[in-house]
C-alpha cells in the first residue's frame, strides 16, 4: 500500500537505486569509465528488482529493470535493430543457477503427467567485452552496430571493419544474416598496448573491457585499427534464407562453417548436474584463457523450446548468465617489503606487477606477518595468485610453484628497520615483529599523531600532514614538544598564515586542560584504550596518585586484569616515560581525572555495563564510551548476559543481533542521552 511507512521507505530507496544505476550506466556505457566493479552494479540492480517485486506499484516503465542497458551518447548514427538485442539475467551462485533451470523445466511442463522431454543445455563462455551485431547481406558485411538500449544502437561499421577476426565477406551465407557477438581485447593485445603506452610516457589503460569499448567507439577508425580487437560470435539476429537449424549449438557450428570466429569451449549437456560441474570447471580454468570472461552463459539448446519460453521485458527466459565469483589473477611478486606502523610493528607486504583484479588495478597487498609469508611461502620473483578479499582488500593467496625455478631462495624477514636501521625484534611466541627504536621517525610521527587525535588530546589543526612536517623540520621529537612549539618558525612555513598559527597555538593551549584519562590514552601505553584510560584516571584521581600505585593497586581496579595492570605499571616505571610525564607537568598540563577536575559528573551509571555499537549521529563512539565511564559505568567491547544496555547507532551489526537475542535493552541516541543524564533505562 502506497500509504504504509514500509512502502514509503521502499519508495525512497527505489528512487535512490534508480538514480545510482542511471549514474553508473552513464559511466559504463557512455563514458567507458565505470566507477564501481560490475558485481557492485549488479547488486544495485538485484536490490532494485527485489524491492519492485515486493512493491509492484513502485514499478515504472522507465525503471532500469524494464530496459536492457543505457543508450550511449549519440555520437554515431543510430541503428534500429530489426531483432531486439536482449541482455541476460544473472545467477550469482549455483543455487540461483539451479533455480533458473527449475523455472525453465516448470514452464516447459517437464515432470508433468505427460512429461515433456527434458531439454539439452548449451554452455558458452561469457566474454567480457561489448556486444555488437554484424549484418551481412549477400555475404558482405554491410553494417555493424552496438547494442545501445537493445532497440537502437550505434553504427560502428567503419570501426568494426578494422577487426581482423570479422570477415568482410562470408562464402555460402544466406541473403541476410545478422550475427551477434562480443568485441573484446585479448590479454596479450591489452598488455602490448599498455607496454606501448608506457614506452611513450602515456597513461596506461585500466582494463581490457573498457579499453575495447573505448577503442570501438573511436571517431577515427584508424585509431581502432591500432587496437588489435577480436570478436566471438555467439548468437544470430535476423536471418533470411538460412538453413533449418534445430539447436543453438548447431547454429554456432553453422556460423563456424561460414568462417566466423566461434569459441570452441561451448558444450552441450542433457543433465543439469553436468552443467553445474561444467561451470565449476570453467571457473577453475578461467586463467588458462588469453581473454577475460566474467561468467558462463547457459542456454536452452533446442530452438523450438527457446521459442516456447520466450522473453521477459529485458532478457530471454531460455538463457542465464552465471557470474563467476571474485576473481583471482596471477601476477609477478616483484618484491616483499616491510612497512613500519605507528607503534613500530613491522608488516610485510607484497609489491606486485600491476594486475587488474576484481574491478581495479592492484600493485600491493599485505602479507600480515612473518608466519603468513612463511606459510604461503611466497618468494620475490614468484608468479602469485591474487584476489580481492571481500572484493575490497587485495590478498596474495599462493605462489604458482610450477613457474618457480629450483634455485629461488625463500624470503627472509629483514633484520633491520627500513625507516631507521634499528635491529627488528620478534618476541618469543609472538606473531608480530617490531622496530624497538623509540626514536624511529615513523614511530615518533605515529605517537604524536595519536596524541593529538580526536579520541585523545583532541588538538584541532594537528593532523597527520602537519605532524609529519613538524617532525621533519625538527620541531617535534616527542609528545611533550607539542607544548613548546616554535611558532615563529612555523609562521615561516608555506601555508601558515598569522591566523592559522594563532589557531594552532590556541588549540594546543586548550589541550593543556584535557583530563588525565585523555592524556593516558594519548600516550599509547600498550593495552590502554579510552575505557581503561578513564578507569585508571578516575581510580587514582591524578597523576601523582597513579605514579604511587603498585601493580596490586592497579590490579584491584575493576575492569583491569593482570596484563593491563602490569603494562601500565611497567610503562610508568620506565625512566624515559617518567621524564616525559615530568616535562608534560612542567608544560602546565592538567593531570587530573575528569571528575576530580571540577566538572563533577554524577555517577549515575555506577555498576552498569553499557555497550556502544554502530555510528552515532551526535557523538563519536569513543566519546560515548568516555561519557559512560565518566558516570561510573563501564563500556565493554562486546555484548554478554551481564550487559545492562546496548546503545545502537546506524549500521549496528552483530552486537545488535546478540542483544536482541539475549533480551538486553537496546537504546537509540535519545534514550542514551536520558540514560547519561538520569541513569534511567526507558520503559
Ligand atoms: S547471449 C539473447 N552469449 O553478456 C541473448 N551473451 O549480460 C543475448 N555475452 O549483452 C546474449 N558472452 O554482451 C550471450 N556467450 C555469450 C556471451 C554473451 C558475453 C554478453 C553480451 C550480453 C551480455 C549480457
mmCIF file of C-alpha atoms in Angstrom, residues 27 35 58 62 114-115 144 158 165 216 244 270 285 356 423 426 436 510 536 568 593 623 626:
data_model
loop_
_atom_site.group_PDB
_atom_site.id
_atom_site.type_symbol
_atom_site.label_atom_id
_atom_site.label_comp_id
_atom_site.label_asym_id
_atom_site.label_seq_id
_atom_site.Cartn_x
_atom_site.Cartn_y
_atom_site.Cartn_z
ATOM 1 C CA UNK A 27 29.780 5.966 -16.571
ATOM 2 C CA UNK A 35 33.427 3.765 -11.064
ATOM 3 C CA UNK A 58 6.517 1.143 -7.478
ATOM 4 C CA UNK A 62 11.359 3.915 -17.176
ATOM 5 C CA UNK A 114 2.519 -36.130 -19.873
ATOM 6 C CA UNK A 115 6.053 -35.099 -19.292
ATOM 7 C CA UNK A 144 27.911 -3.208 -37.516
ATOM 8 C CA UNK A 158 33.880 1.597 -40.077
ATOM 9 C CA UNK A 165 38.514 -11.506 -36.824
ATOM 10 C CA UNK A 216 35.383 0.555 -30.767
ATOM 11 C CA UNK A 244 16.733 -25.008 -40.901
ATOM 12 C CA UNK A 270 21.371 -33.279 -21.141
ATOM 13 C CA UNK A 285 40.324 -22.769 -15.657
ATOM 14 C CA UNK A 356 43.641 -5.921 -12.823
ATOM 15 C CA UNK A 423 67.549 -4.245 14.508
ATOM 16 C CA UNK A 426 60.191 -10.577 17.468
ATOM 17 C CA UNK A 436 62.399 -1.407 19.040
ATOM 18 C CA UNK A 510 43.286 24.261 25.219
ATOM 19 C CA UNK A 536 42.690 4.309 35.694
ATOM 20 C CA UNK A 568 50.541 0.324 32.879
ATOM 21 C CA UNK A 593 40.833 12.908 36.266
ATOM 22 C CA UNK A 623 33.161 9.983 23.277
ATOM 23 C CA UNK A 626 34.035 8.148 27.764
#
